[in-house]
Amino acid sequence: MKFVFVIACAAIVAAATCAANAVSESADNNHPHDWENPAVSEINREAPRAYFIPYASAEQAMEADIWSSPNISSLNGLWKFKLSHTPFVRPAEFYKDEWNTDNWKTINVPANWELEGYDVPIYTNIRYPHEATPPTIQTQYNPVGSYKRMFTVPDAWNGREIILHFGAV
């Protein structure tokens, strides 16, 4: 089976949100954008639990080499990447199969996009690098990275529940 996985992540948001699907595109005072809504802290996320590696045997688990398990696969590597300077101009429907990413650049995953040559690094422990107006965000600069990658699910996984785990996202 072939799958396309997409993720959009905002770098500077009042309530940080990463979503693997489309989010609310229109907003008004009664219905803010998902990324400006303090009641939205997750979208399509599994319930939190302890993280375990699914080894095939006790002996394999004792070796503690996660990549030797036939039940885990890394999606690290090159992904298609598009940086948008605000969520309002991001490619909102890029998760669709027919979305053309031919003119997108690539980025190493995992990585920090600023250290991969996109935008500039921001570090501050004293003040925000933008005007603080929670829960609304600034419309002129709030970078969003859109990532897309096609991968093949191993045939041995057919009929099994598959969970994508993103550590530290």
Coordinates of N, CA, C and O in Angstrom, one line a residue:
M1 N 0.8 -1.2 0.0 CA 0.0 0.0 0.0 C 0.9 1.2 0.0 O 1.8 1.3 0.7
K2 N 0.5 2.2 -0.8 CA 1.2 3.5 -0.8 C 0.4 4.5 -0.1 O -0.8 4.5 -0.3
F3 N 1.0 5.3 0.7 CA 0.3 6.4 1.4 C 1.1 7.7 1.2 O 2.3 7.7 1.0
V4 N 0.3 8.8 1.3 CA 1.0 10.1 1.3 C 0.7 10.6 2.7 O -0.5 10.6 3.2
F5 N 1.7 11.1 3.4 CA 1.5 11.7 4.7 C 1.8 13.2 4.6 O 2.8 13.6 4.0
V6 N 1.0 14.0 5.2 CA 1.2 15.4 5.2 C 1.1 16.0 6.6 O 0.4 15.4 7.4
I7 N 1.8 17.0 6.8 CA 1.7 17.7 8.1 C 2.0 19.2 7.9 O 2.9 19.6 7.2
A8 N 1.3 20.0 8.6 CA 1.5 21.5 8.6 C 1.8 21.9 10.0 O 1.0 21.5 10.9
C9 N 2.8 22.6 10.2 CA 3.2 23.1 11.6 C 3.5 24.6 11.6 O 4.2 25.1 10.7
A10 N 2.9 25.2 12.5 CA 3.1 26.6 12.7 C 4.3 26.8 13.7 O 4.4 26.1 14.7
A11 N 5.2 27.8 13.4 CA 6.3 28.0 14.2 C 6.0 28.9 15.4 O 6.4 28.7 16.5
I12 N 5.2 29.9 15.2 CA 4.9 30.9 16.2 C 3.4 31.0 16.3 O 2.8 31.6 15.4
V13 N 2.8 30.4 17.3 CA 1.3 30.5 17.4 C 0.9 30.7 18.8 O 1.6 30.2 19.7
A14 N -0.2 31.3 19.1 CA -0.6 31.5 20.5 C -0.8 30.2 21.2 O -0.3 30.0 22.3
A15 N -1.5 29.3 20.5 CA -1.6 27.9 21.0 C -1.0 27.0 19.9 O -1.7 26.9 18.9
A16 N 0.2 26.5 20.1 CA 0.8 25.7 19.0 C -0.1 24.6 18.5 O -0.6 23.8 19.3
T17 N -0.2 24.4 17.2 CA -1.0 23.4 16.7 C -0.3 22.7 15.5 O 0.2 23.4 14.6
C18 N -0.3 21.4 15.5 CA 0.2 20.7 14.3 C -1.0 19.8 13.9 O -1.5 19.1 14.7
A19 N -1.4 19.8 12.7 CA -2.5 19.1 12.2 C -2.2 18.3 11.0 O -1.6 18.8 10.1
A20 N -2.7 17.1 10.9 CA -2.4 16.2 9.8 C -3.6 16.3 8.8 O -3.8 15.4 8.0
N21 N -4.4 17.3 8.9 CA -5.5 17.4 8.0 C -5.8 18.9 7.9 O -5.2 19.7 8.5
A22 N -6.8 19.2 7.1 CA -7.2 20.7 6.9 C -7.8 21.2 8.2 O -8.5 20.5 9.0
V23 N -7.6 22.5 8.5 CA -8.2 23.1 9.6 C -9.2 24.2 9.2 O -9.3 24.5 8.0
S24 N -9.9 24.7 10.1 CA -10.9 25.7 9.8 C -10.4 26.8 9.0 O -9.4 27.5 9.4
E25 N -11.0 27.1 7.8 CA -10.4 28.1 6.9 C -11.1 29.4 7.1 O -10.6 30.4 6.7
S26 N -12.3 29.5 7.6 CA -12.9 30.8 7.8 C -13.0 31.1 9.3 O -13.1 30.2 10.1
A27 N -13.1 32.4 9.6 CA -13.2 32.7 11.0 C -14.0 34.0 11.2 O -14.1 34.8 10.3
D28 N -14.7 34.0 12.4 CA -15.4 35.2 12.8 C -15.3 35.2 14.3 O -14.7 34.4 14.9
N29 N -15.9 36.2 14.9 CA -15.9 36.3 16.4 C -16.4 35.1 17.1 O -15.9 34.8 18.2
N30 N -17.4 34.4 16.5 CA -18.0 33.3 17.2 C -17.3 32.0 16.8 O -17.4 31.0 17.5
H31 N -16.6 31.9 15.7 CA -15.9 30.7 15.2 C -14.5 31.1 14.8 O -14.3 31.3 13.6
P32 N -13.5 31.2 15.7 CA -12.2 31.6 15.3 C -11.5 30.4 14.5 O -11.9 29.3 14.5
H33 N -10.4 30.8 13.8 CA -9.6 29.7 13.1 C -9.2 28.7 14.2 O -9.0 29.1 15.4
D34 N -8.9 27.5 13.8 CA -8.5 26.5 14.8 C -7.3 26.9 15.5 O -7.1 26.7 16.7
W35 N -6.3 27.6 14.8 CA -5.1 27.9 15.4 C -5.2 29.2 16.3 O -4.2 29.5 17.0
E36 N -6.3 29.8 16.4 CA -6.6 30.9 17.3 C -7.6 30.6 18.3 O -8.1 31.5 19.0
N37 N -8.0 29.3 18.4 CA -9.1 28.9 19.3 C -8.4 28.2 20.5 O -8.0 27.0 20.3
P38 N -8.4 28.8 21.6 CA -7.8 28.1 22.8 C -8.4 26.8 23.1 O -7.8 25.9 23.8
A39 N -9.7 26.5 22.7 CA -10.3 25.2 23.0 C -9.8 24.1 22.1 O -10.0 22.9 22.4
V40 N -9.0 24.4 21.0 CA -8.5 23.4 20.1 C -7.0 23.2 20.5 O -6.2 24.1 20.3
S41 N -6.7 22.0 21.0 CA -5.3 21.7 21.4 C -4.8 20.5 20.6 O -3.7 20.1 20.7
E42 N -5.7 19.8 19.9 CA -5.4 18.7 19.1 C -6.4 18.4 18.0 O -7.6 18.8 18.2
I43 N -6.0 17.9 16.9 CA -6.9 17.5 15.8 C -6.5 16.1 15.4 O -5.3 15.9 15.0
N44 N -7.4 15.1 15.4 CA -7.1 13.8 14.9 C -5.9 13.2 15.6 O -5.0 12.6 15.0
R45 N -5.8 13.3 16.9 CA -4.7 12.8 17.7 C -5.2 11.6 18.5 O -6.3 11.7 19.1
E46 N -4.4 10.6 18.6 CA -4.7 9.5 19.5 C -4.6 10.0 21.0 O -3.9 10.9 21.3
A47 N -5.3 9.3 21.9 CA -5.2 9.6 23.3 C -3.7 9.4 23.7 O -3.1 8.4 23.3
P48 N -3.2 10.3 24.6 CA -1.8 10.1 25.1 C -1.7 8.8 25.8 O -2.6 8.3 26.5
R49 N -0.5 8.2 25.7 CA -0.2 6.9 26.4 C 1.3 6.8 26.5 O 2.0 7.5 25.8
A50 N 1.8 5.8 27.2 CA 3.2 5.5 27.2 C 3.6 5.0 25.8 O 2.9 4.4 25.2
Y51 N 4.8 5.4 25.4 CA 5.4 5.1 24.1 C 6.2 3.8 24.2 O 7.1 3.7 25.0
F52 N 5.8 2.8 23.5 CA 6.5 1.5 23.4 C 6.9 1.1 22.0 O 6.2 1.4 21.1
I53 N 8.0 0.4 21.9 CA 8.4 -0.1 20.6 C 7.8 -1.5 20.4 O 8.0 -2.3 21.3
P54 N 7.1 -1.8 19.3 CA 6.5 -3.1 19.2 C 7.5 -4.1 18.6 O 7.6 -4.3 17.4
Y55 N 8.3 -4.8 19.5 CA 9.2 -5.8 19.0 C 8.5 -7.1 18.7 O 7.4 -7.3 19.1
A56 N 9.1 -7.9 17.9 CA 8.5 -9.1 17.4 C 8.7 -10.2 18.5 O 8.0 -11.2 18.5
S57 N 9.7 -10.1 19.3 CA 10.0 -11.1 20.3 C 10.6 -10.5 21.6 O 11.2 -9.4 21.5
A58 N 10.6 -11.2 22.7 CA 11.3 -10.8 23.9 C 12.8 -10.6 23.7 O 13.4 -9.7 24.2
E59 N 13.3 -11.6 22.9 CA 14.8 -11.5 22.6 C 15.2 -10.3 21.9 O 16.2 -9.6 22.2
Q60 N 14.3 -9.9 20.9 CA 14.6 -8.7 20.1 C 14.5 -7.5 21.0 O 15.3 -6.6 20.9
A61 N 13.5 -7.5 21.9 CA 13.4 -6.3 22.8 C 14.6 -6.2 23.8 O 15.0 -5.1 24.1
M62 N 15.2 -7.3 24.2 CA 16.3 -7.3 25.1 C 17.5 -6.7 24.3 O 18.4 -6.1 25.0
E63 N 17.6 -6.8 23.0 CA 18.7 -6.2 22.3 C 18.6 -4.6 22.2 O 19.6 -4.0 22.0
A64 N 17.4 -4.1 22.4 CA 17.1 -2.7 22.5 C 17.5 -1.9 21.2 O 17.9 -0.8 21.3
D65 N 17.4 -2.6 20.1 CA 17.7 -1.9 18.8 C 16.3 -1.8 18.1 O 15.8 -2.7 17.5
I66 N 15.7 -0.6 18.2 CA 14.4 -0.4 17.7 C 14.3 -0.6 16.2 O 13.2 -1.1 15.7
W67 N 15.3 -0.3 15.5 CA 15.3 -0.4 14.0 C 15.4 -1.9 13.5 O 15.2 -2.2 12.4
S68 N 15.6 -2.8 14.5 CA 15.6 -4.2 14.1 C 14.2 -4.8 14.1 O 14.0 -5.9 13.6
S69 N 13.3 -4.1 14.7 CA 11.9 -4.6 14.8 C 11.2 -4.5 13.4 O 11.3 -3.5 12.8
P70 N 10.5 -5.6 13.0 CA 9.8 -5.5 11.8 C 8.5 -4.7 11.9 O 7.8 -4.6 10.9
N71 N 8.2 -4.2 13.1 CA 7.0 -3.5 13.4 C 7.1 -2.0 13.4 O 6.2 -1.3 13.9
I72 N 8.3 -1.5 13.0 CA 8.5 -0.1 13.0 C 9.2 0.3 11.8 O 10.0 -0.4 11.2
S73 N 8.9 1.5 11.3 CA 9.6 2.0 10.1 C 9.8 3.5 10.2 O 9.0 4.2 10.7
S74 N 11.0 4.0 9.8 CA 11.3 5.4 10.0 C 10.8 6.2 8.7 O 11.0 5.7 7.6
L75 N 10.3 7.3 9.0 CA 10.0 8.2 7.9 C 11.0 9.4 7.8 O 10.7 10.4 7.1
N76 N 12.1 9.2 8.5 CA 13.2 10.2 8.4 C 13.7 10.3 6.9 O 13.7 9.2 6.2
G77 N 14.1 11.4 6.5 CA 14.7 11.5 5.2 C 14.2 12.8 4.5 O 13.8 13.8 5.2
L78 N 14.2 12.8 3.2 CA 13.8 14.0 2.4 C 12.3 14.0 2.3 O 11.7 13.0 1.9
W79 N 11.7 15.2 2.6 CA 10.2 15.4 2.4 C 10.1 16.6 1.5 O 11.0 17.5 1.5
K80 N 9.0 16.7 0.8 CA 8.6 17.9 0.1 C 8.3 19.0 1.1 O 7.7 18.7 2.2
F81 N 8.6 20.2 0.9 CA 8.5 21.3 1.9 C 8.1 22.6 1.3 O 8.7 23.0 0.2
K82 N 7.2 23.3 1.9 CA 6.7 24.6 1.4 C 6.6 25.5 2.7 O 5.9 25.2 3.6
L83 N 7.4 26.6 2.7 CA 7.3 27.5 3.8 C 6.4 28.7 3.4 O 6.5 29.2 2.3
S84 N 5.4 29.0 4.2 CA 4.5 30.1 4.0 C 4.7 31.0 5.2 O 4.9 30.6 6.4
H85 N 4.7 32.3 5.0 CA 4.9 33.3 6.1 C 3.8 33.5 7.0 O 3.9 34.1 8.1
T86 N 2.6 33.1 6.6 CA 1.4 33.1 7.5 C 0.5 31.9 7.2 O 0.5 31.4 6.1
P87 N -0.3 31.5 8.2 CA -1.2 30.4 7.9 C -2.3 30.8 6.9 O -2.9 29.9 6.3
F88 N -2.5 32.1 6.7 CA -3.5 32.5 5.8 C -3.1 32.3 4.3 O -4.0 32.3 3.4
V89 N -1.8 32.1 4.0 CA -1.4 31.9 2.6 C -0.8 30.5 2.4 O -0.3 30.3 1.3
R90 N -0.9 29.7 3.4 CA -0.4 28.3 3.2 C -1.2 27.5 2.2 O -2.4 27.9 2.0
P91 N -0.7 26.5 1.6 CA -1.4 25.7 0.7 C -2.4 24.8 1.5 O -2.0 23.7 1.9
A92 N -3.6 25.3 1.8 CA -4.5 24.6 2.8 C -4.9 23.2 2.4 O -5.2 22.4 3.2
E93 N -5.0 22.9 1.1 CA -5.4 21.6 0.7 C -4.3 20.7 0.1 O -4.6 19.8 -0.7
F94 N -3.1 21.0 0.5 CA -2.0 20.2 -0.1 C -2.0 18.8 0.3 O -1.3 17.9 -0.3
Y95 N -2.8 18.4 1.3 CA -2.9 17.0 1.7 C -3.6 16.1 0.7 O -3.5 14.9 0.7
K96 N -4.3 16.7 -0.3 CA -5.0 15.9 -1.3 C -4.0 15.3 -2.3 O -3.0 15.9 -2.6
D97 N -4.3 14.1 -2.7 CA -3.4 13.4 -3.6 C -3.1 14.1 -4.9 O -2.0 14.1 -5.4
E98 N -4.1 14.9 -5.4 CA -3.8 15.6 -6.7 C -3.1 16.9 -6.5 O -2.8 17.6 -7.5
W99 N -2.7 17.3 -5.3 CA -2.0 18.5 -5.1 C -0.6 18.4 -5.7 O 0.2 17.5 -5.3
N100 N -0.2 19.3 -6.5 CA 1.1 19.3 -7.2 C 2.2 19.9 -6.3 O 2.1 21.1 -6.0
T101 N 3.2 19.2 -6.0 CA 4.3 19.7 -5.2 C 5.6 19.7 -6.0 O 6.7 19.8 -5.4
D102 N 5.5 19.7 -7.3 CA 6.7 19.6 -8.2 C 7.6 20.9 -7.9 O 8.8 20.8 -8.1
N103 N 7.0 22.0 -7.7 CA 7.8 23.2 -7.5 C 8.2 23.4 -6.0 O 8.8 24.4 -5.7
W104 N 7.9 22.5 -5.1 CA 8.3 22.6 -3.7 C 9.7 22.2 -3.6 O 10.3 21.4 -4.4
K105 N 10.4 22.7 -2.6 CA 11.8 22.2 -2.3 C 11.7 21.0 -1.4 O 10.6 20.5 -1.0
T106 N 12.9 20.4 -1.1 CA 12.9 19.3 -0.1 C 13.6 19.8 1.1 O 14.4 20.7 1.1
I107 N 13.3 19.0 2.2 CA 13.9 19.3 3.5 C 14.2 18.0 4.2 O 13.4 17.0 4.0
N108 N 15.3 18.0 5.0 CA 15.6 16.8 5.8 C 14.6 16.8 7.0 O 14.3 17.8 7.6
V109 N 14.1 15.6 7.3 CA 13.2 15.4 8.4 C 13.9 14.2 9.2 O 14.2 13.2 8.7
P110 N 14.1 14.4 10.5 CA 13.8 15.6 11.3 C 14.9 16.7 11.1 O 16.0 16.4 10.8
A111 N 14.4 17.9 11.2 CA 15.3 19.1 11.2 C 14.5 20.3 11.6 O 13.3 20.3 11.7
N112 N 15.3 21.3 11.8 CA 14.7 22.6 12.1 C 14.8 23.4 10.8 O 15.8 23.6 10.3
W113 N 13.6 23.9 10.3 CA 13.6 24.5 9.0 C 14.5 25.7 8.9 O 15.1 26.0 7.9
E114 N 14.7 26.5 10.0 CA 15.5 27.6 10.0 C 17.0 27.2 9.8 O 17.8 27.9 9.1
L115 N 17.4 26.1 10.3 CA 18.7 25.6 10.2 C 19.0 24.8 8.9 O 20.1 24.5 8.5
E116 N 17.9 24.6 8.1 CA 18.0 24.0 6.8 C 17.9 25.1 5.7 O 17.7 24.8 4.5
G117 N 18.0 26.4 6.1 CA 18.0 27.4 5.1 C 16.7 28.1 4.8 O 16.6 28.9 3.9
Y118 N 15.6 27.8 5.5 CA 14.3 28.4 5.4 C 14.1 29.4 6.5 O 14.1 29.0 7.7
D119 N 13.9 30.7 6.2 CA 13.6 31.7 7.1 C 14.8 31.9 8.0 O 15.9 31.5 7.7
V120 N 14.6 32.6 9.2 CA 15.7 32.9 10.1 C 15.4 32.3 11.4 O 14.3 32.3 11.9
P121 N 16.5 31.9 12.1 CA 16.3 31.3 13.5 C 15.8 32.4 14.4 O 16.2 33.6 14.3
I122 N 14.8 32.0 15.3 CA 14.3 32.9 16.3 C 14.6 32.3 17.7 O 14.1 31.2 17.9
Y123 N 15.3 33.0 18.5 CA 15.4 32.5 19.9 C 15.3 33.7 20.8 O 15.9 34.7 20.6
T124 N 14.4 33.5 21.7 CA 14.2 34.6 22.7 C 13.7 34.0 24.0 O 12.8 33.1 23.9
N125 N 14.2 34.4 25.1 CA 13.6 33.9 26.4 C 13.1 35.1 27.2 O 12.8 35.0 28.4
I126 N 13.0 36.3 26.5 CA 12.6 37.5 27.3 C 11.3 38.0 26.7 O 10.4 38.3 27.5
R127 N 11.2 38.1 25.4 CA 10.0 38.7 24.8 C 9.7 38.0 23.5 O 10.5 37.4 22.8
Y128 N 8.4 38.1 23.1 CA 8.0 37.5 21.9 C 8.6 38.2 20.7 O 8.8 39.4 20.8
P129 N 8.9 37.5 19.6 CA 9.4 38.2 18.4 C 8.4 38.9 17.6 O 8.6 39.3 16.5
H130 N 7.2 39.0 18.1 CA 6.0 39.6 17.5 C 5.1 40.2 18.6 O 5.3 39.9 19.7
E131 N 4.2 41.0 18.2 CA 3.2 41.6 19.1 C 2.4 40.4 19.7 O 1.9 39.6 19.0
A132 N 2.2 40.4 21.0 CA 1.5 39.4 21.7 C 0.0 39.8 21.8 O -0.3 40.8 22.5
T133 N -0.9 39.1 21.0 CA -2.3 39.5 21.0 C -3.1 38.2 21.1 O -4.0 38.0 20.3
P134 N -2.9 37.3 22.1 CA -3.6 36.1 22.2 C -5.1 36.3 22.4 O -5.5 37.3 23.0
P135 N -6.0 35.5 21.8 CA -5.6 34.3 21.0 C -5.4 34.5 19.5 O -5.1 33.6 18.8
T136 N -5.5 35.8 19.1 CA -5.3 36.0 17.6 C -3.8 36.1 17.3 O -3.0 36.4 18.2
I137 N -3.5 35.8 16.1 CA -2.1 35.8 15.7 C -1.9 36.9 14.7 O -2.8 37.4 14.1
Q138 N -0.6 37.3 14.6 CA -0.3 38.3 13.6 C -0.5 37.8 12.2 O -0.2 36.7 11.9
T139 N -1.1 38.7 11.4 CA -1.3 38.3 10.0 C -0.1 38.5 9.1 O -0.1 37.9 8.0
Q140 N 0.8 39.3 9.4 CA 1.9 39.7 8.5 C 3.1 38.7 8.7 O 3.8 38.5 7.7
Y141 N 3.3 38.0 9.8 CA 4.4 37.0 9.9 C 4.1 36.0 11.0 O 4.1 36.4 12.2
N142 N 3.9 34.8 10.6 CA 3.7 33.7 11.5 C 4.0 32.4 10.7 O 3.1 31.8 10.2
P143 N 5.2 32.0 10.5 CA 5.6 31.0 9.6 C 4.9 29.7 9.8 O 4.8 29.2 10.9
V144 N 4.6 29.0 8.7 CA 4.0 27.7 8.7 C 4.7 26.8 7.7 O 4.9 27.3 6.5
G145 N 5.1 25.7 8.1 CA 5.8 24.7 7.2 C 4.8 23.6 6.8 O 4.2 23.0 7.7
S146 N 4.7 23.4 5.5 CA 3.9 22.3 5.0 C 4.8 21.2 4.5 O 5.7 21.5 3.7
Y147 N 4.7 20.0 5.0 CA 5.5 18.8 4.6 C 4.7 17.8 4.0 O 3.6 17.5 4.4
K148 N 5.2 17.1 2.9 CA 4.5 16.0 2.3 C 5.5 15.0 1.8 O 6.6 15.3 1.4
R149 N 5.1 13.7 2.0 CA 6.0 12.6 1.7 C 5.1 11.4 1.3 O 4.1 11.1 2.0
M150 N 5.5 10.7 0.3 CA 4.9 9.4 -0.1 C 5.7 8.3 0.5 O 6.9 8.3 0.4
F151 N 5.1 7.3 1.1 CA 5.8 6.1 1.6 C 4.9 4.9 1.3 O 3.7 4.9 1.1
T152 N 5.6 3.7 1.4 CA 4.9 2.4 1.2 C 4.8 1.7 2.5 O 5.8 1.6 3.2
V153 N 3.7 1.3 2.8 CA 3.5 0.5 4.0 C 3.8 -1.0 3.7 O 3.4 -1.5 2.7
P154 N 4.6 -1.6 4.5 CA 5.0 -3.0 4.2 C 3.8 -3.9 4.1 O 2.8 -3.8 4.9
D155 N 3.8 -4.9 3.2 CA 2.7 -5.8 3.0 C 2.4 -6.6 4.3 O 1.2 -6.9 4.5
A156 N 3.4 -6.9 5.1 CA 3.2 -7.6 6.3 C 2.3 -6.8 7.3 O 1.8 -7.4 8.2
W157 N 2.1 -5.5 7.1 CA 1.3 -4.7 8.0 C -0.1 -4.7 7.5 O -1.0 -4.1 8.2
N158 N -0.5 -5.3 6.4 CA -1.9 -5.2 5.9 C -2.8 -5.8 7.0 O -2.6 -6.8 7.6
G159 N -3.9 -5.1 7.2 CA -4.9 -5.5 8.2 C -4.6 -5.1 9.6 O -5.4 -5.4 10.5
R160 N -3.5 -4.5 9.9 CA -3.1 -4.1 11.2 C -3.3 -2.6 11.4 O -3.3 -1.8 10.5
E161 N -3.5 -2.2 12.7 CA -3.6 -0.8 13.0 C -2.2 -0.2 12.9 O -1.2 -0.8 13.4
I162 N -2.1 0.9 12.2 CA -0.8 1.6 12.0 C -0.9 3.0 12.6 O -1.8 3.7 12.3
I163 N 0.0 3.3 13.5 CA 0.0 4.6 14.1 C 1.3 5.3 13.8 O 2.4 4.8 13.9
L164 N 1.1 6.6 13.3 CA 2.3 7.4 13.0 C 2.6 8.1 14.3 O 1.8 8.8 14.9
H165 N 3.9 8.0 14.7 CA 4.4 8.6 15.9 C 5.4 9.7 15.5 O 6.3 9.5 14.8
F166 N 5.1 10.9 16.0 CA 6.0 12.0 15.8 C 6.5 12.5 17.1 O 5.8 13.2 17.9
G167 N 7.7 12.1 17.4 CA 8.3 12.5 18.7 C 8.7 14.0 18.7 O 9.3 14.4 17.7
A168 N 8.3 14.7 19.7 CA 8.7 16.1 19.9 C 8.1 17.1 18.9 O 8.6 18.1 18.7
V169 N 7.1 16.7 18.2 CA 6.4 17.6 17.3 C 5.4 18.4 18.1 O 4.6 17.9 18.9

